[in-house]
PDB file of C-alpha atoms in Angstrom:
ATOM      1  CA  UNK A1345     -83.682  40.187  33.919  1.00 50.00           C
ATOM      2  CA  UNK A1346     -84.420  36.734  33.046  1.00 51.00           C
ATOM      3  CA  UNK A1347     -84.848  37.441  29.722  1.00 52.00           C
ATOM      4  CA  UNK A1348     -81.569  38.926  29.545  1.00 44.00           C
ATOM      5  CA  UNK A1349     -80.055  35.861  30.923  1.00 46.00           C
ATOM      6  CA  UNK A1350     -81.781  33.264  28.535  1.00 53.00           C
ATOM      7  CA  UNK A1351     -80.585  35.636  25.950  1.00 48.00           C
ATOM      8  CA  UNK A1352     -77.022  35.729  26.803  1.00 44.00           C
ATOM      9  CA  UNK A1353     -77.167  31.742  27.357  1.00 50.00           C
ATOM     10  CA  UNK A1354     -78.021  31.493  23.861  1.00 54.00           C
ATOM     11  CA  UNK A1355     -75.204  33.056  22.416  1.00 45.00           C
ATOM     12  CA  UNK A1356     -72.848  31.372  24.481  1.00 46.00           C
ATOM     13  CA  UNK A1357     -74.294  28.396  23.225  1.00 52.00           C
ATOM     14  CA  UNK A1358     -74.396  29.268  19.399  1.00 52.00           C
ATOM     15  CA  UNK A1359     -70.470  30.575  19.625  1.00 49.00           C
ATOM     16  CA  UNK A1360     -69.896  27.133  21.776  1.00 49.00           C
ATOM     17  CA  UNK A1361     -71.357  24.976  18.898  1.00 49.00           C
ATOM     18  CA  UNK A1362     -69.455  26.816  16.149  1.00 48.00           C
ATOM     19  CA  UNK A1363     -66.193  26.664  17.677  1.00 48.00           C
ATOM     20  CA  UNK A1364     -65.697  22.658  17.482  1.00 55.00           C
ATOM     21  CA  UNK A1365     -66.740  22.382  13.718  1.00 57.00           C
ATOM     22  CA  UNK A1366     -63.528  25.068  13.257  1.00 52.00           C
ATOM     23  CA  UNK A1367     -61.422  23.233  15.732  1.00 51.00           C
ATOM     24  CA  UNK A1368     -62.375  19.983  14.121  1.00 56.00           C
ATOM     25  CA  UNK A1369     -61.248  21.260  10.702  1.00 59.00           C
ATOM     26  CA  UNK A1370     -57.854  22.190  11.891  1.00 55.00           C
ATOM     27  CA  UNK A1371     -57.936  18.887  14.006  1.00 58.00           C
ATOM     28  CA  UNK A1372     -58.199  16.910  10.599  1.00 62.00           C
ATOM     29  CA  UNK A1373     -56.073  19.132   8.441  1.00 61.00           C
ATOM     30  CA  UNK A1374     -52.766  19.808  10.929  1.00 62.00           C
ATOM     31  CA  UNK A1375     -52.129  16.257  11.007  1.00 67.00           C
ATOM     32  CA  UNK A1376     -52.138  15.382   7.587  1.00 67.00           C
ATOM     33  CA  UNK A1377     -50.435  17.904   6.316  1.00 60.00           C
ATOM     34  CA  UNK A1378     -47.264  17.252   9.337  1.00 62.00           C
ATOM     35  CA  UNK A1379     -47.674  13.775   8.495  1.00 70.00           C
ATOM     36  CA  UNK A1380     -47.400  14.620   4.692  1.00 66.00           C
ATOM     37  CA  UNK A1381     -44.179  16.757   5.639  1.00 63.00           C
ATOM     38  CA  UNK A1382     -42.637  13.916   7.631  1.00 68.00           C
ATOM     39  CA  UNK A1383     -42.587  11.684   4.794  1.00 72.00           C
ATOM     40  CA  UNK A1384     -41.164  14.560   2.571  1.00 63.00           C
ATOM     41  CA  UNK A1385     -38.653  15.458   4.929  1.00 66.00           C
ATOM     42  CA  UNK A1386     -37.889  11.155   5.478  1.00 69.00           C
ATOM     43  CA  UNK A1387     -37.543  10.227   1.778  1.00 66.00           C
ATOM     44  CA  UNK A1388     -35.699  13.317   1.100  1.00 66.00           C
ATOM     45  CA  UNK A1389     -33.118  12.391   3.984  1.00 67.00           C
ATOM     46  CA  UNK A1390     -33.128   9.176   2.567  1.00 61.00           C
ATOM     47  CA  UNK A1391     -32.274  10.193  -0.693  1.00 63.00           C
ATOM     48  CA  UNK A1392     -29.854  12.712   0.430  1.00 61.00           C
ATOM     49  CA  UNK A1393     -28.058   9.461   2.390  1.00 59.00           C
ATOM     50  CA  UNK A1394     -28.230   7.174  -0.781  1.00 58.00           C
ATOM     51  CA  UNK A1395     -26.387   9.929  -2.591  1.00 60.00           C
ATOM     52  CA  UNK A1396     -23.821  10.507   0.301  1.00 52.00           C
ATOM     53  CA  UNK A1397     -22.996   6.789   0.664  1.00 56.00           C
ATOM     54  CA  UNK A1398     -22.631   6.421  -3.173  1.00 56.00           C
ATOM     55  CA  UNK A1399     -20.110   9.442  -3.337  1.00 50.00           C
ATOM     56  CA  UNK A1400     -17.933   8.007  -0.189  1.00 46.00           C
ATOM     57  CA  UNK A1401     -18.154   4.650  -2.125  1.00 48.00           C
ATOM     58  CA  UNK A1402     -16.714   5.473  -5.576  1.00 54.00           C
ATOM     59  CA  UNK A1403     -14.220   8.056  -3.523  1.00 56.00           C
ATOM     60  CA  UNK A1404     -13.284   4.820  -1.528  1.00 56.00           C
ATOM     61  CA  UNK A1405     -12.957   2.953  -5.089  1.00 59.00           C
ATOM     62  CA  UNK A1406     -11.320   5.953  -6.475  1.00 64.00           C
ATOM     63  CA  UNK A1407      -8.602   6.201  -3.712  1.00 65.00           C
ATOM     64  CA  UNK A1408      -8.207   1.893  -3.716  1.00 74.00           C
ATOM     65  CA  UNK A1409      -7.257   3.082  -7.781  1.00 77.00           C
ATOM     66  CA  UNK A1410      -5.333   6.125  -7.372  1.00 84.00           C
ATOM     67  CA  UNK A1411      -3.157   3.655  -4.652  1.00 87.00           C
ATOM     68  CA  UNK A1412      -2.986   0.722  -6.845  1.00 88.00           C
ATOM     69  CA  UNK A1413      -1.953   2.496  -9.745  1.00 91.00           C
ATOM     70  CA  UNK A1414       0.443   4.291  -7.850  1.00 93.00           C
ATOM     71  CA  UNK A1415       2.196   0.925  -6.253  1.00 94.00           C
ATOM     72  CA  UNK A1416       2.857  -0.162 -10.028  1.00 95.00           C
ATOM     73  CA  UNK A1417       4.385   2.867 -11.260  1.00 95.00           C
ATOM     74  CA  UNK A1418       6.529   2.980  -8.058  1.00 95.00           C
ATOM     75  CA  UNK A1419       7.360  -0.657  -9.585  1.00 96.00           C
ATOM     76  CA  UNK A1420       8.916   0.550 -12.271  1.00 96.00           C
ATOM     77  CA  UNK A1421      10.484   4.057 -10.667  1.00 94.00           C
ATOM     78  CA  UNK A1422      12.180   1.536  -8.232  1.00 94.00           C
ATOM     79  CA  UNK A1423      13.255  -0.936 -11.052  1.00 95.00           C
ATOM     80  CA  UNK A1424      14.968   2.322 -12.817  1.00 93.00           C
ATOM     81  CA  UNK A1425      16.745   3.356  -9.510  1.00 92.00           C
ATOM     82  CA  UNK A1426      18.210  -0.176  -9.171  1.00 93.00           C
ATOM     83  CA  UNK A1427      20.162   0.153 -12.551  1.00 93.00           C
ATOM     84  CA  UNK A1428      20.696   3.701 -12.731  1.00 86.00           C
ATOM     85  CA  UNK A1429      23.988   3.307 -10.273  1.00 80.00           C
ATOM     86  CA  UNK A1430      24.844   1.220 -13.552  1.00 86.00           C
ATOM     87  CA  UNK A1431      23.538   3.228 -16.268  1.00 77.00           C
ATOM     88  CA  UNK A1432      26.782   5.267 -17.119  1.00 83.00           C
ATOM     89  CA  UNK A1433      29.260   2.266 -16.405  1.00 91.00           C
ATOM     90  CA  UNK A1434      27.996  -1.347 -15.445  1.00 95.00           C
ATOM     91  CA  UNK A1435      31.585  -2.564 -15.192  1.00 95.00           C
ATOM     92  CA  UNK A1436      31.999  -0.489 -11.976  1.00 94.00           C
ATOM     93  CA  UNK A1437      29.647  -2.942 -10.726  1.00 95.00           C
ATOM     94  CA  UNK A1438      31.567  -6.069 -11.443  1.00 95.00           C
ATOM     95  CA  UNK A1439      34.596  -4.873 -10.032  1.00 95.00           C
ATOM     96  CA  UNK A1440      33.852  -6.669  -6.858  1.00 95.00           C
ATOM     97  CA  UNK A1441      32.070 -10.603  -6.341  1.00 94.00           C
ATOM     98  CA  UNK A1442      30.119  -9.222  -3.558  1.00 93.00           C
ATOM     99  CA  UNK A1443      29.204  -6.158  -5.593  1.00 93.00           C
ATOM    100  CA  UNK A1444      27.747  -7.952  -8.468  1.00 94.00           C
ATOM    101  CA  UNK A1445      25.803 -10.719  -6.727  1.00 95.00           C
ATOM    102  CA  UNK A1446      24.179  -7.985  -4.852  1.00 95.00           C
ATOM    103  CA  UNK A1447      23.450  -5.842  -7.749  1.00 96.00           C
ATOM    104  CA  UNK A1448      22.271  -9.315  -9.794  1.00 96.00           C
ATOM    105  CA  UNK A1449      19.706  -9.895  -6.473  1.00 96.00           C
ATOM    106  CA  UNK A1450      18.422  -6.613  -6.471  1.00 96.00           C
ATOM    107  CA  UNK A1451      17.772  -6.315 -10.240  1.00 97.00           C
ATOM    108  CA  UNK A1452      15.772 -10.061 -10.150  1.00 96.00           C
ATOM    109  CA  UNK A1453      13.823  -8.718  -7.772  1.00 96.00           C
ATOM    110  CA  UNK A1454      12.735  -5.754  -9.833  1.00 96.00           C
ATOM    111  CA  UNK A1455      12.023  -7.720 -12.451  1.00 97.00           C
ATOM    112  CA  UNK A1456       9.778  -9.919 -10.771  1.00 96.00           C
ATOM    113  CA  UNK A1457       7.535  -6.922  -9.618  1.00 96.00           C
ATOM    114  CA  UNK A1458       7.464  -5.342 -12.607  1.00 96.00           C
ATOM    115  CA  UNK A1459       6.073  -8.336 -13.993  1.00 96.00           C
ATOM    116  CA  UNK A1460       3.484  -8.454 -10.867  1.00 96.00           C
ATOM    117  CA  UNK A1461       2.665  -4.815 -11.354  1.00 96.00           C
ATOM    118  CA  UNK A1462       2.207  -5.187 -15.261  1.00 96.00           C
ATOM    119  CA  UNK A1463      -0.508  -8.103 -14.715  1.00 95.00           C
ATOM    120  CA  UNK A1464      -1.796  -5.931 -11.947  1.00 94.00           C
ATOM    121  CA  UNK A1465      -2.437  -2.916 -14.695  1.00 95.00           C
ATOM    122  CA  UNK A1466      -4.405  -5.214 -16.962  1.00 94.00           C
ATOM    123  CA  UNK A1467      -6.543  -6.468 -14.307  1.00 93.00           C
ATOM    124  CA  UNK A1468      -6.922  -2.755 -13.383  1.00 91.00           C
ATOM    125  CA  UNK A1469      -7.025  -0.967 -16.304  1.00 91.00           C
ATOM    126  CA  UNK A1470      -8.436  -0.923 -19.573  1.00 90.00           C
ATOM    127  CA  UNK A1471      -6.018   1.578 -21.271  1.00 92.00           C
ATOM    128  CA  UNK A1472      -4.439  -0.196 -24.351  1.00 94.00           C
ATOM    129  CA  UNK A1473      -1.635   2.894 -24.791  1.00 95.00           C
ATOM    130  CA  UNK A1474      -0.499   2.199 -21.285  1.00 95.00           C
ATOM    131  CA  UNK A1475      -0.334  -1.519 -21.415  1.00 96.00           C
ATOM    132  CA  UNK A1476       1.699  -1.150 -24.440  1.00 96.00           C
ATOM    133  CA  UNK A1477       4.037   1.038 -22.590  1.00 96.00           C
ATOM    134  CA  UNK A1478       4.623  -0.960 -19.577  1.00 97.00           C
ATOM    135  CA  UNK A1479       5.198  -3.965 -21.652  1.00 97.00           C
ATOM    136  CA  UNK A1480       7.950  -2.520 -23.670  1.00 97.00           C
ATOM    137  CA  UNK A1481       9.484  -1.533 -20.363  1.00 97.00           C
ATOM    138  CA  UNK A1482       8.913  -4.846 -18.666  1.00 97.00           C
ATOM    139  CA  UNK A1483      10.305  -6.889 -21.381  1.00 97.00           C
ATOM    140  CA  UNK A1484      13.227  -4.668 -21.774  1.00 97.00           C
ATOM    141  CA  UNK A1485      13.785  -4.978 -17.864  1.00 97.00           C
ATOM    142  CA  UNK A1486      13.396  -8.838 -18.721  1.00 97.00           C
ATOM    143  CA  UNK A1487      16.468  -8.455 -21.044  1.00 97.00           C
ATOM    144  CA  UNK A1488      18.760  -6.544 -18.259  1.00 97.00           C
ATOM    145  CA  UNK A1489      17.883  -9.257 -15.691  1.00 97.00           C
ATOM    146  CA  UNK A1490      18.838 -12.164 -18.445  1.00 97.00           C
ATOM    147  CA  UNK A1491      21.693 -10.577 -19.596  1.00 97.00           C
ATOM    148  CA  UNK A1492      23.466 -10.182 -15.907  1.00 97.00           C
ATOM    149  CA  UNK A1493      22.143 -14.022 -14.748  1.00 97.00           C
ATOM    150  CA  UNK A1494      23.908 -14.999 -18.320  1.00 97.00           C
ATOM    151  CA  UNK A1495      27.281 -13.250 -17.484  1.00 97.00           C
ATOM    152  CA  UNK A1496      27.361 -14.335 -13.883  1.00 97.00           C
ATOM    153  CA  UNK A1497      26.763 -17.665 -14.885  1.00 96.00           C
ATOM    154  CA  UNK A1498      29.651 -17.544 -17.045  1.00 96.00           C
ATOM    155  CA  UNK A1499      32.029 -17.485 -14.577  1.00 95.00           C
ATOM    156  CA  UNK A1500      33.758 -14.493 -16.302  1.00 97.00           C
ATOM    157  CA  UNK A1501      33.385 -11.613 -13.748  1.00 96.00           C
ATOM    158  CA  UNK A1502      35.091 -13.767 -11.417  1.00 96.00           C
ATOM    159  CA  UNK A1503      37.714 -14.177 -13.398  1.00 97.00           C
ATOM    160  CA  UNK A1504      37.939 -10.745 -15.099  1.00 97.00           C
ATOM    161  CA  UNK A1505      38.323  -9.144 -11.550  1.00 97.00           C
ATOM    162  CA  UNK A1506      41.132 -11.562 -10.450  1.00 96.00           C
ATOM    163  CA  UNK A1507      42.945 -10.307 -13.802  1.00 96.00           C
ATOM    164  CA  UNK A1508      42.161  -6.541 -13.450  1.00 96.00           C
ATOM    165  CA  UNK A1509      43.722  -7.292  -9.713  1.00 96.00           C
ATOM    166  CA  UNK A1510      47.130  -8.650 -11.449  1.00 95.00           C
ATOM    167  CA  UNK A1511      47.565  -5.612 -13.640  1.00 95.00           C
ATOM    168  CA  UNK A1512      47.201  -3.209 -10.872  1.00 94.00           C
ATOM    169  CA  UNK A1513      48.397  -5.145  -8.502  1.00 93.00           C
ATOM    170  CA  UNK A1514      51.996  -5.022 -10.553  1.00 93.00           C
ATOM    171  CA  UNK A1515      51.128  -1.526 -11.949  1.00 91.00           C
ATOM    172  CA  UNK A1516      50.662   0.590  -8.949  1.00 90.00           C
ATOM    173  CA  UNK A1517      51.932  -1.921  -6.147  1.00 90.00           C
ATOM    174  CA  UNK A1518      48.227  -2.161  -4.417  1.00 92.00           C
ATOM    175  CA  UNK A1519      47.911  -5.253  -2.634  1.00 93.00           C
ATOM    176  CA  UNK A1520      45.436  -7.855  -4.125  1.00 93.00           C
ATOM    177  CA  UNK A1521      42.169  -7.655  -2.988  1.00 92.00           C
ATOM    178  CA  UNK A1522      42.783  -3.917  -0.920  1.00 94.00           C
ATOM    179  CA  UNK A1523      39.867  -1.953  -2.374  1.00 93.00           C
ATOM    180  CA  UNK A1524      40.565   1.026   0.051  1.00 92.00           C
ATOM    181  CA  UNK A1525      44.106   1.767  -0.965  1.00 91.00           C
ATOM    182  CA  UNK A1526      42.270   1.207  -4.546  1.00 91.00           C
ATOM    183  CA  UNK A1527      39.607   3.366  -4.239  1.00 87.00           C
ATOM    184  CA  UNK A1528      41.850   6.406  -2.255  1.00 91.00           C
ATOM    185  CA  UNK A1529      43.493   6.656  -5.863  1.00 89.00           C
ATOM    186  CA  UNK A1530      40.775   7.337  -8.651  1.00 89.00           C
ATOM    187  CA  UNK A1531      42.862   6.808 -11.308  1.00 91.00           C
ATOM    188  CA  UNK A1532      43.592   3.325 -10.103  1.00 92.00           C
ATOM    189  CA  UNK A1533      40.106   3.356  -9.746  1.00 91.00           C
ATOM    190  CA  UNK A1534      38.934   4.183 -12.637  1.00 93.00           C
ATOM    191  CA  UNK A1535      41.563   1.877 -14.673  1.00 94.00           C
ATOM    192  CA  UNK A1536      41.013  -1.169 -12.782  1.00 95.00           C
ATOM    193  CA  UNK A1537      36.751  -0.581 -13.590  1.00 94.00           C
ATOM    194  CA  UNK A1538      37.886  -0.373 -17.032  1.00 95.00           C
ATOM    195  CA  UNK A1539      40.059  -3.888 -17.062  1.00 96.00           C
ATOM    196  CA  UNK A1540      36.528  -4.868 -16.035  1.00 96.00           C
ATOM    197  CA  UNK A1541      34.702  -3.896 -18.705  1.00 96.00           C
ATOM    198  CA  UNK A1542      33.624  -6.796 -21.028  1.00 96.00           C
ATOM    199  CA  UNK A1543      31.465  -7.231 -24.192  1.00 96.00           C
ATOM    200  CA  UNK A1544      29.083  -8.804 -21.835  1.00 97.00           C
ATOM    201  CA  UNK A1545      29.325  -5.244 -19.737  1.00 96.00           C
ATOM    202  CA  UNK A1546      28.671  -2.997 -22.818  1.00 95.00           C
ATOM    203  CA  UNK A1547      25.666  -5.262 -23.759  1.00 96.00           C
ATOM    204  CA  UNK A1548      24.128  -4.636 -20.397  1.00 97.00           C
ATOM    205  CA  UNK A1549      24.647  -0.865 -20.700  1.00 95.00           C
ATOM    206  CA  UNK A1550      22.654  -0.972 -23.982  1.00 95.00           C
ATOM    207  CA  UNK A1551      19.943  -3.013 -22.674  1.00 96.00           C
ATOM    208  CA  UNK A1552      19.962  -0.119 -19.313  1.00 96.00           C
ATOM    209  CA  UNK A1553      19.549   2.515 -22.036  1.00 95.00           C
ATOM    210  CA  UNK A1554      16.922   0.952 -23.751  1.00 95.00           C
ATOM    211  CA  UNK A1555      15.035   0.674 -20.158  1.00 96.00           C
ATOM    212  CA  UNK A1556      15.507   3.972 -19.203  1.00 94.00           C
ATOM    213  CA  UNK A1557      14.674   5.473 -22.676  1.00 94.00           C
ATOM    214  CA  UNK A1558      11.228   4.137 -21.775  1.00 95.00           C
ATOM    215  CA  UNK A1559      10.797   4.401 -17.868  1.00 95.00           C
ATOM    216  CA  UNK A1560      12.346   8.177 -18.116  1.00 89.00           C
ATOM    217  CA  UNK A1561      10.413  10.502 -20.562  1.00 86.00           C
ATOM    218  CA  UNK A1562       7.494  12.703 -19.396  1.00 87.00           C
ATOM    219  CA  UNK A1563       5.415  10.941 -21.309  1.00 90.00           C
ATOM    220  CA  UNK A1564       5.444   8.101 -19.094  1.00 94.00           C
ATOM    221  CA  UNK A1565       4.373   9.631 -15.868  1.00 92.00           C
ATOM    222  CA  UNK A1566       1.705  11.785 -18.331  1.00 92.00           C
ATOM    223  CA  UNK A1567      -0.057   7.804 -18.612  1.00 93.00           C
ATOM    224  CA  UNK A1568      -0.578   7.912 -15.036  1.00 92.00           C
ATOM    225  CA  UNK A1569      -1.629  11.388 -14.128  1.00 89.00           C
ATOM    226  CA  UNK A1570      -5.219  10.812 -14.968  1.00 87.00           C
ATOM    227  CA  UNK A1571      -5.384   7.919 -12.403  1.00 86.00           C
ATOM    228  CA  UNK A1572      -3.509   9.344  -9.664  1.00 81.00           C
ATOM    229  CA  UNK A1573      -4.485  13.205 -10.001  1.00 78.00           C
ATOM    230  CA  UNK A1574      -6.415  14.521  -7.126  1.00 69.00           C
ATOM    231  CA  UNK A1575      -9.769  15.973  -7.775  1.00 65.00           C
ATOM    232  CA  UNK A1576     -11.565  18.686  -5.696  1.00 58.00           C
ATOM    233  CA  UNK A1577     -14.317  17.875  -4.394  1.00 49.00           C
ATOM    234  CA  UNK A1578     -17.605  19.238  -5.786  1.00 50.00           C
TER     235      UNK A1578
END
């Protein structure tokens, strides 16, 4: 019986020392090879955020652009609306002193951001066919705005408008000044805008034309699609 005992002791004790080398092995390994996956995992996470930051940045930049871009060719969309209640006849705008000086204050300020949003574009962009464009507009803006300071400062549509009064004043027996009772008739109407039609008139309507034969083909919103065009996202 005691033999059987020492026996049995033994090889407890032989499968007791084996055991711990094993252990020890996995011990060693297990570590190192979570540690090894922790830095994989890390520097791809990393990399993964570098690449996620750099993406929100240039859509950030991109967006700033698309805006930018988009607040100068509103510039020029808003310069058109001011003279397009002019475009077919700019002496319907000097029929009245209030009218004009109005109409004179809105087209200066046009022209002054069209001339902010053109040095905006060449700060912005480097696009030589657009430049090009916008100055022709600007400059032909530049002309409208000169020619109806030139005229005002004349003193003529003052005193065109107190003549176009006298003739239909004496004509059709409207009382000088009544732009109601004037404006209830359109044939009155329409006669006393033409008594206020001047060479100085017909010149601005030229210089209009040449704006809008610019600001108003396709081809000028086709120079800013590629800037303000939005892109899916990948």
């Amino acid at each position: 019986m005691d033999e059987l005992i020492i026996a049995v002791n033994r090889l407890v004790d032989s499968q007791t020392g084996a055991l711990p080398t094993w252990v020890s092995i996995v011990n060693i390994v297990v570590p190192i090879f979570l540690t090894l996956l922790s830095i994989y995992l890390t520097v791809r996470m990393d990399c993964q955020n570098k690449k996620l930051q750099i993406a929100l940045a240039n859509r950030d930049m991109q967006n700033q652009t698309r805006q930018a871009v988009l607040d100068i060719y509103n510039a020029y969309c808003t310069a058109c609306n001011c003279i397009g209640s002019a475009s077919e006849n700019v002496a319907s705008i000097f029929v009245a002193d209030q009218s004009y000086y109005q109409w004179a204050n809105d087209v200066q300020k046009a022209n002054s951001d069209l001339f902010r949003a053109y040095n905006q574009t060449k700060l912005l962009l480097d696009d030589d066919k657009l430049l090009i464009t916008l100055k022709a507009a600007r400059d032909a803006y530049a002309k409208i705005n000169a020619e109806v300071s030139d005229y005002i400062a004349t003193g003529l549509p003052t005193q065109t408008i107190t003549n176009a009064w006298t003739q239909i004043s004496a004509q059709y027996g409207i009382a000088v000044g009544n732009y109601y009772a004037l404006m209830q008739n359109p044939l009155c109407g329409e006669a006393f805008s033409k008594l206020c039609e001047t060479s100085y008139t017909k010149r601005i309507q030229t210089s209009i034309k040449a704006y809008l034969d610019i600001v108003g083909r396709d081809d000028f919103d086709a120079l800013f699609k590629k800037y303000v065009q939005i892109k899916e996202l990948q």
